[in-house]
XYZ file of C-alpha atoms in Angstrom:
312
model
C -4.212 20.568 23.828
C -5.868 23.710 25.146
C -9.149 25.240 24.170
C -7.482 28.046 22.133
C -5.896 27.650 18.642
C -2.250 26.772 18.519
C 0.285 28.977 16.849
C 3.344 28.156 14.716
C 5.530 27.771 17.885
C 3.000 25.667 19.749
C 2.333 22.591 17.683
C 0.002 20.095 19.437
C 0.774 16.537 20.067
C -1.787 13.843 18.933
C -3.317 11.043 20.857
C -3.111 7.614 19.210
C -5.902 5.129 19.904
C -6.123 1.342 19.891
C -9.299 -0.466 18.975
C -12.312 1.069 20.959
C -13.980 -1.482 23.134
C -10.939 -3.727 23.165
C -8.784 -1.792 25.624
C -8.459 -4.858 27.912
C -7.171 -6.997 25.032
C -4.496 -4.608 23.713
C -1.670 -7.016 24.478
C -3.456 -9.755 22.639
C -4.021 -7.407 19.725
C -0.350 -6.637 19.558
C 0.476 -10.363 19.434
C -1.904 -10.626 16.368
C -0.502 -7.535 14.716
C 3.078 -8.706 15.560
C 2.377 -11.936 13.705
C 1.141 -9.948 10.769
C 4.249 -7.736 10.807
C 6.500 -10.799 10.915
C 4.734 -12.535 8.048
C 4.878 -9.271 6.001
C 8.535 -8.349 6.581
C 9.917 -11.971 6.453
C 7.673 -12.895 3.426
C 8.703 -9.796 1.402
C 12.252 -10.183 2.373
C 12.203 -13.765 1.019
C 10.726 -12.609 -2.183
C 13.571 -10.103 -2.583
C 16.187 -12.731 -1.831
C 14.674 -15.233 -4.238
C 14.520 -12.732 -7.084
C 18.027 -11.695 -6.461
C 19.362 -15.260 -6.326
C 17.232 -16.928 -9.078
C 18.690 -16.035 -12.442
C 15.496 -17.035 -14.254
C 13.613 -14.281 -12.337
C 15.759 -11.471 -13.673
C 13.063 -10.031 -15.876
C 10.768 -7.033 -15.653
C 7.790 -8.800 -14.068
C 9.928 -9.852 -11.110
C 11.723 -6.575 -10.857
C 8.406 -4.950 -10.318
C 7.572 -7.632 -7.793
C 10.712 -6.771 -5.929
C 9.723 -3.127 -5.986
C 6.311 -4.090 -4.480
C 8.058 -6.116 -1.811
C 10.314 -3.150 -0.867
C 7.335 -0.947 -0.783
C 5.313 -3.365 1.451
C 8.283 -3.634 3.897
C 8.266 0.224 3.968
C 4.545 0.303 4.880
C 5.096 -2.199 7.697
C 8.172 -0.355 9.103
C 6.613 3.097 9.125
C 3.518 1.966 11.165
C 5.418 -0.442 13.497
C 6.762 2.102 16.081
C 3.436 3.769 16.910
C 1.512 0.473 16.861
C 4.126 -1.045 19.213
C 3.834 2.025 21.470
C 0.060 2.023 21.525
C -0.730 -1.594 21.903
C 2.245 -2.842 23.845
C 3.526 0.085 25.967
C 0.247 2.107 26.168
C 2.221 5.219 25.048
C -0.461 7.059 23.081
C 1.003 10.597 22.634
C 2.848 11.381 19.444
C 4.518 14.637 18.641
C 3.120 16.852 15.824
C 6.215 16.551 13.583
C 6.572 12.883 14.233
C 2.973 12.401 13.222
C 3.376 14.459 10.076
C 6.552 12.327 9.068
C 4.695 9.036 9.690
C 1.697 10.352 7.655
C 4.054 11.276 4.816
C 5.599 7.885 4.600
C 2.399 5.889 4.925
C 0.788 7.756 2.048
C 4.029 7.921 -0.012
C 4.102 4.092 0.110
C 0.374 3.867 -0.527
C 0.675 5.955 -3.681
C 3.792 4.126 -4.727
C 1.972 0.757 -4.435
C -0.785 1.986 -6.689
C 1.825 3.070 -9.277
C 3.695 -0.232 -8.985
C 0.465 -2.157 -9.523
C -0.186 -0.091 -12.684
C 3.387 -0.747 -13.951
C 2.762 -4.496 -13.389
C -0.400 -4.303 -15.366
C 1.416 -2.681 -18.210
C 3.925 -5.484 -17.989
C 1.227 -8.084 -18.309
C -0.327 -6.156 -21.198
C 2.968 -6.132 -23.178
C 3.786 -9.754 -22.378
C 0.359 -10.978 -23.666
C -0.658 -8.446 -26.329
C 2.850 -7.755 -27.781
C 5.087 -10.566 -26.710
C 7.507 -10.250 -29.658
C 8.459 -6.714 -28.530
C 8.441 -7.450 -24.815
C 12.144 -7.405 -24.343
C 12.441 -4.182 -26.398
C 9.599 -2.237 -24.695
C 10.499 -3.431 -21.167
C 14.211 -3.561 -20.874
C 16.151 -2.866 -17.703
C 16.564 0.878 -18.422
C 12.729 1.191 -18.944
C 12.031 -0.582 -15.729
C 14.389 1.719 -13.842
C 12.885 4.701 -15.449
C 9.267 3.606 -14.633
C 10.373 2.925 -10.965
C 11.966 6.409 -10.736
C 8.763 8.049 -12.116
C 6.577 6.144 -9.570
C 8.715 7.397 -6.660
C 8.818 10.949 -8.016
C 5.036 11.064 -8.543
C 4.366 9.718 -5.032
C 6.829 12.270 -3.445
C 5.294 15.258 -5.322
C 1.620 14.414 -4.337
C 2.439 13.692 -0.655
C 5.044 16.449 0.014
C 2.485 19.338 0.379
C 0.181 17.453 2.812
C 2.162 18.153 6.014
C 2.550 21.828 5.183
C -1.153 22.146 4.393
C -2.017 20.806 7.791
C 0.707 22.673 9.625
C -0.662 26.136 8.512
C -3.985 25.338 10.231
C -4.969 26.087 13.866
C -5.652 23.161 16.234
C -7.928 23.884 19.101
C -9.761 20.587 19.652
C -8.770 17.377 21.542
C -6.414 15.965 18.904
C -7.520 12.338 19.291
C -6.792 10.130 16.279
C -8.962 7.172 15.212
C -5.947 4.852 14.739
C -2.603 3.896 16.218
C -0.828 5.823 13.341
C -1.382 9.071 11.483
C -3.556 9.139 8.349
C -4.412 12.219 6.341
C -8.181 11.541 6.268
C -8.135 11.361 10.028
C -5.972 14.418 10.597
C -7.863 16.651 8.264
C -10.960 16.642 10.605
C -8.996 17.886 13.588
C -8.161 21.525 12.679
C -10.675 24.185 13.722
C -9.839 26.424 10.730
C -11.031 26.374 7.104
C -9.990 22.993 5.599
C -11.494 23.608 2.078
C -8.034 23.894 0.478
C -6.850 20.640 2.104
C -10.022 18.878 1.011
C -9.811 20.032 -2.589
C -6.046 19.135 -2.774
C -6.770 15.757 -1.266
C -9.510 15.061 -3.785
C -7.301 16.114 -6.673
C -4.543 13.753 -5.390
C -6.945 10.865 -5.129
C -8.258 11.396 -8.644
C -4.809 11.855 -10.199
C -3.420 8.700 -8.541
C -5.778 5.974 -7.202
C -8.614 6.694 -9.574
C -6.441 7.214 -12.647
C -4.304 4.151 -11.890
C -7.377 1.899 -11.254
C -8.935 3.047 -14.477
C -5.719 2.393 -16.479
C -5.355 -1.091 -14.816
C -8.997 -1.881 -15.724
C -8.354 -0.726 -19.363
C -5.174 -2.845 -19.663
C -7.086 -5.953 -18.569
C -9.896 -5.210 -20.990
C -7.230 -5.212 -23.755
C -5.619 -8.359 -22.225
C -8.958 -10.186 -22.189
C -9.631 -9.186 -25.760
C -6.312 -10.569 -26.728
C -6.810 -13.768 -24.749
C -10.217 -14.417 -26.306
C -8.612 -14.371 -29.756
C -6.571 -17.485 -28.782
C -8.184 -20.561 -30.339
C -7.222 -23.173 -27.679
C -9.059 -22.967 -24.424
C -6.168 -24.521 -22.664
C -3.890 -21.704 -23.932
C -6.371 -19.119 -22.784
C -6.412 -20.427 -19.290
C -2.606 -20.709 -19.305
C -2.205 -17.110 -20.403
C -4.864 -15.798 -17.869
C -3.098 -17.741 -15.170
C 0.017 -15.564 -15.629
C -2.187 -12.602 -14.590
C -3.902 -14.135 -11.535
C -1.298 -13.080 -8.924
C -1.404 -9.475 -10.144
C -5.258 -9.443 -10.228
C -5.282 -10.727 -6.590
C -2.741 -8.022 -5.600
C -4.874 -5.331 -7.156
C -7.968 -6.529 -5.476
C -6.471 -6.764 -1.970
C -5.081 -3.278 -2.311
C -7.925 -1.388 -3.943
C -10.943 -3.010 -2.178
C -9.747 -2.197 1.445
C -8.603 1.277 0.280
C -12.162 1.950 -1.109
C -13.638 0.602 2.127
C -11.560 2.967 4.249
C -12.473 5.903 1.983
C -16.128 5.110 2.110
C -16.179 4.777 5.958
C -14.323 8.066 6.380
C -16.666 9.900 3.998
C -20.063 8.353 4.654
C -19.846 6.215 7.808
C -20.140 8.952 10.452
C -22.708 6.851 12.328
C -20.663 3.707 12.261
C -19.176 2.416 15.564
C -15.629 3.707 16.234
C -13.979 0.283 15.916
C -15.054 0.097 12.310
C -12.737 2.932 11.344
C -9.824 1.249 13.124
C -10.471 -2.288 11.723
C -10.918 -0.999 8.117
C -7.617 0.865 8.298
C -5.871 -2.191 9.822
C -7.074 -4.250 6.902
C -5.928 -1.605 4.439
C -2.432 -1.257 5.831
C -1.768 -4.827 7.073
C -3.459 -7.163 4.638
C -1.797 -6.270 1.330
C 1.860 -6.385 2.643
C 1.071 -9.706 4.335
C -0.822 -11.425 1.500
C 1.287 -10.180 -1.511
C 4.260 -12.515 -0.879
C 1.902 -15.382 -0.008
C -0.009 -15.012 -3.246
C 3.133 -14.715 -5.372
C 4.791 -17.657 -3.599
C 1.774 -19.862 -4.271
C 0.990 -18.683 -7.806
C 4.540 -18.339 -9.172
C 6.157 -21.690 -9.936
C 9.705 -20.440 -9.937
C 9.358 -18.724 -6.514
C 7.514 -21.703 -5.063
C 10.197 -24.099 -6.220
C 13.019 -21.913 -4.888
C 11.245 -21.665 -1.504
C 10.914 -25.483 -1.288
C 14.595 -25.825 -2.002
C 15.440 -23.136 0.545
C 13.498 -24.698 3.346
C 14.459 -28.262 2.543
C 18.164 -27.281 2.399
C 18.511 -28.908 -1.062
């Protein structure tokens, strides 16, 4: 980390940071984050196990839920090494290529999660608005095809990011705001022209998160229109209840993500710990809460969990 720009053969390491102002409590923070990691990984692994073992859950809605659980485990595992190193072992330096790889996987899983939530909203739309054709429209082949498209889209939008950063000169103190590598954080470190990076990043956000959220909102407008046409209020509530888990999953993903984006773009005067806490919420809360929400709201999963832990 010198004062002159780096060249292609001299790629700078980055310095990871914990939570500013809480340096003396780093071990306690890791205990908290370790608990969140455990809940996330174990909870999502249980969802995968239950969907695999329970024959009644072998349908598109739960296949997408399994994909969401795999994705959430991926998010947890790709941040775990650097968080462990920073909070537990106080090893804060991370190599350039390692940082780029971590950034790639974090954003790959983030974009994938957005696509999975969109696919789940389509599932709810077909199930409620066109139930007679549900098994025809969303068969196993269609689910596999949609899952493949989600993965390919996420790979294509994230793949250029490390190369766009690698071409830039780094001549500042490369101190990150988090215990892991995020593109919005890294993009402010080069001392060269970052206009291409900014434009590309904006196009990626619009073509993924913004487009997905608009389509999810549109699907729920159609769902609501269909539900309001049901005469019985009891049937309306019963139908809407089948969407509650997905609505909660959408909110706990998009609200923190919007908060992180707003803080990075408009919160320059905010205390440093705000950046860290917002990103922790964004990366830790959805993987932890998704299995909890689906376990509470889905009768079949809840019933299987009770049997599993009661050894019946």
